[in-house]
Amino acid sequence: MTGARPWWQTGVIYQVYPRSFQDSDGDGVGDLQGVRQRLDHLAWLGVDALWLSPFYPSPQADFGYDVADFCGVDPLFGDLAAFDRLVADAHARGLRVIVDWVPNHSSDRHPWFEQSRRSRDAPKRDWYVWRDPAPDGAPPTNWQSPFGGPAWTLDETTGQMYLHSFLAEQPDLNWRSPALRAAMFDTLRFWMARGVDGFRIDVAHHVLKDPAFRDNPPNPAPSGGHKPASAYDAQLHVHEKDHPDAHALYREVRAVVDGFDDRERVTLGEIHLPDALDRWAAYFGEALDEIHLPIHFGLLDVDWTPDGLRRHVAAVEAAVPPGGWPTYVLGNHDERRLATRLGAAHARLATVLLLTLRGTPTLYNGDEIGIPDVDVPDARRRDPMGLRSGVPALGRDSGRTPMAWDGSASAGFSTAPPDALWLPLHPDHARVNVEAQRNDPASLLRLTRRLLALRRRHPALHAGSYRALAAAGEVFAFERRQGEDAVIVALNLSGATQPLPRAVGSLLLSTAGTSERRAHLGAWEGVLASPPSRPGGPPLADGP
Ligand code: GLC
């Protein structure tokens, strides 16, 4: 029973990075037909939707986030017919399909940009952001790209500079142009007509910029958060990010998406404002009429202590407006791998947390088997973030390596030999792969599947409320409840034995694999349990 909640609140979303999921034609790069061949994995695992990172025609300067045609499929990944077959087969298995929508920029090879750059009075000139350089040739603002260097590049043809918040190959679209707006809304309609169930909106908070083009102030406390700091972090990004005008735009986007037909679709917004929960939450919209699920990235750099987690979840819960629904993430194609960031035991515990908090979780492909970060040799590094930013450690290749499906030479990912894959496989793929873990009841894969099954079975887990519980020692505990259905989650965040919270009744699941009730939680053990059934049993105290 799921009550009246929509699928995107009760469900779990699985991110497929198409380049690394399954290669069906032996070129060493994954493709849509490959994703289709692996749909049974997702159905077996028990997720509800897949989100496909970009597969659109693209020079691949930013691995697909530089889109040269918003309404096509790059031959590298297949064609529209392959996409349609994938959607049909996913729907036949009850899996929804979410596609990436990249509204902030296109590729410099998009015909729109090629037309825009032709002359100062080209009909599509205002589809991009053009400004004169300063008299000394300097860029019109001090805005920087996180990939390194200024966010402006001079175009010799007209002597003006164009804005690119990311690579020079990714010119920013000008959302203040009504014609551009209309054209981009049509791209949403194009994919909705092909049956997609929603959109993940790339850098959703970047789309509109200060119309007065003011300089950003310096950052008094530069920090890269959980990533190494770079020159980009020396500024406060107040004038080219999170502009208030974005909210009116997302009300329009929402109306286009909700108004298309009767299908219940979702928008997921990539919004990196981890230190400004109020500004992040503003993307729900005052009348919950903007982005359905603004993604919160705070778990990526949370303090993994009982108090740190309790405070973090409380802050997110307090920020989400009434009727809104949180969404959490522990990994994606821009991050280091979960299993390496936290270590294997801690990653298991983190998976329990991700799949039991109130909200829609997004699982990143490969994290369900604990693929580690790969130390990609210099000669095989591909990501411009590492190659061009001046900070090699910012390179994202290490978390984008191919899925490992079995113990064969190329791990079942491809028929191409290992050194012909676009990125190397992780070194332990003979052991850490889907087939091996399917056969191992103690594996992370089987744990993830059991968690997903429990989540589906219990309204408390997929639809219920959240309440922190008092717990002694290094334990973070909370209750999820929907009517009569209640599930207690208790996580030991330490390598030492800790007391089992009094609120724990009979065990539904333990990361240690045993369902016998004990007085203690083992090292890094997490449990799901019923509340004590004994009448007059221990009261469920609110956590601090
Ligand atoms: C988003 C994507 C990232 C990409 C960037 C620019 O952050 O997740 O991979 O590089 O946008 O499009």
PDB file of C-alpha atoms and ligand atoms in Angstrom, residues 62 65-66 102 105 147 166 170 200 202-203 270 272 332-334 385 396 400, ligand 1:
ATOM      1  CA  ASP A  62      32.296  16.912 -21.298  1.00  0.00           C
ATOM      2  CA  TYR A  65      27.003  17.248 -21.129  1.00  0.00           C
ATOM      3  CA  ASP A  66      27.961  19.224 -24.246  1.00  0.00           C
ATOM      4  CA  VAL A 102      20.883  20.160 -19.948  1.00  0.00           C
ATOM      5  CA  HIS A 105      24.430  25.218 -22.106  1.00  0.00           C
ATOM      6  CA  PHE A 147      37.020  23.574 -15.303  1.00  0.00           C
ATOM      7  CA  PHE A 166      31.746  25.279 -17.870  1.00  0.00           C
ATOM      8  CA  GLN A 170      29.779  24.551 -23.650  1.00  0.00           C
ATOM      9  CA  ARG A 200      17.002  15.256 -14.328  1.00  0.00           C
ATOM     10  CA  ASP A 202      21.569  19.497 -15.127  1.00  0.00           C
ATOM     11  CA  VAL A 203      22.994  22.361 -13.016  1.00  0.00           C
ATOM     12  CA  GLU A 270      20.783  19.198  -9.714  1.00  0.00           C
ATOM     13  CA  HIS A 272      24.512  22.416  -5.479  1.00  0.00           C
ATOM     14  CA  ASN A 332      27.093   9.971  -9.003  1.00  0.00           C
ATOM     15  CA  HIS A 333      29.327  10.433 -12.031  1.00  0.00           C
ATOM     16  CA  ASP A 334      30.835  13.626 -10.600  1.00  0.00           C
ATOM     17  CA  MET A 385      37.759  18.693 -14.977  1.00  0.00           C
ATOM     18  CA  ARG A 396      36.116  12.430 -12.295  1.00  0.00           C
ATOM     19  CA  ARG A 400      33.144   6.608 -13.990  1.00  0.00           C
TER      20      ARG A 400
HETATM   21  C1  GLC B   1      26.684  18.695 -14.117  1.00  0.00           C
HETATM   22  C2  GLC B   1      27.046  17.308 -14.559  1.00  0.00           C
HETATM   23  C3  GLC B   1      28.516  17.266 -14.829  1.00  0.00           C
HETATM   24  C4  GLC B   1      28.843  18.262 -15.916  1.00  0.00           C
HETATM   25  C5  GLC B   1      28.338  19.650 -15.554  1.00  0.00           C
HETATM   26  C6  GLC B   1      28.339  20.571 -16.732  1.00  0.00           C
HETATM   27  O1  GLC B   1      27.287  19.025 -12.914  1.00  0.00           O
HETATM   28  O2  GLC B   1      26.628  16.380 -13.595  1.00  0.00           O
HETATM   29  O3  GLC B   1      28.944  15.986 -15.193  1.00  0.00           O
HETATM   30  O4  GLC B   1      30.224  18.326 -16.122  1.00  0.00           O
HETATM   31  O5  GLC B   1      26.993  19.604 -15.114  1.00  0.00           O
HETATM   32  O6  GLC B   1      27.359  20.192 -17.659  1.00  0.00           O
END
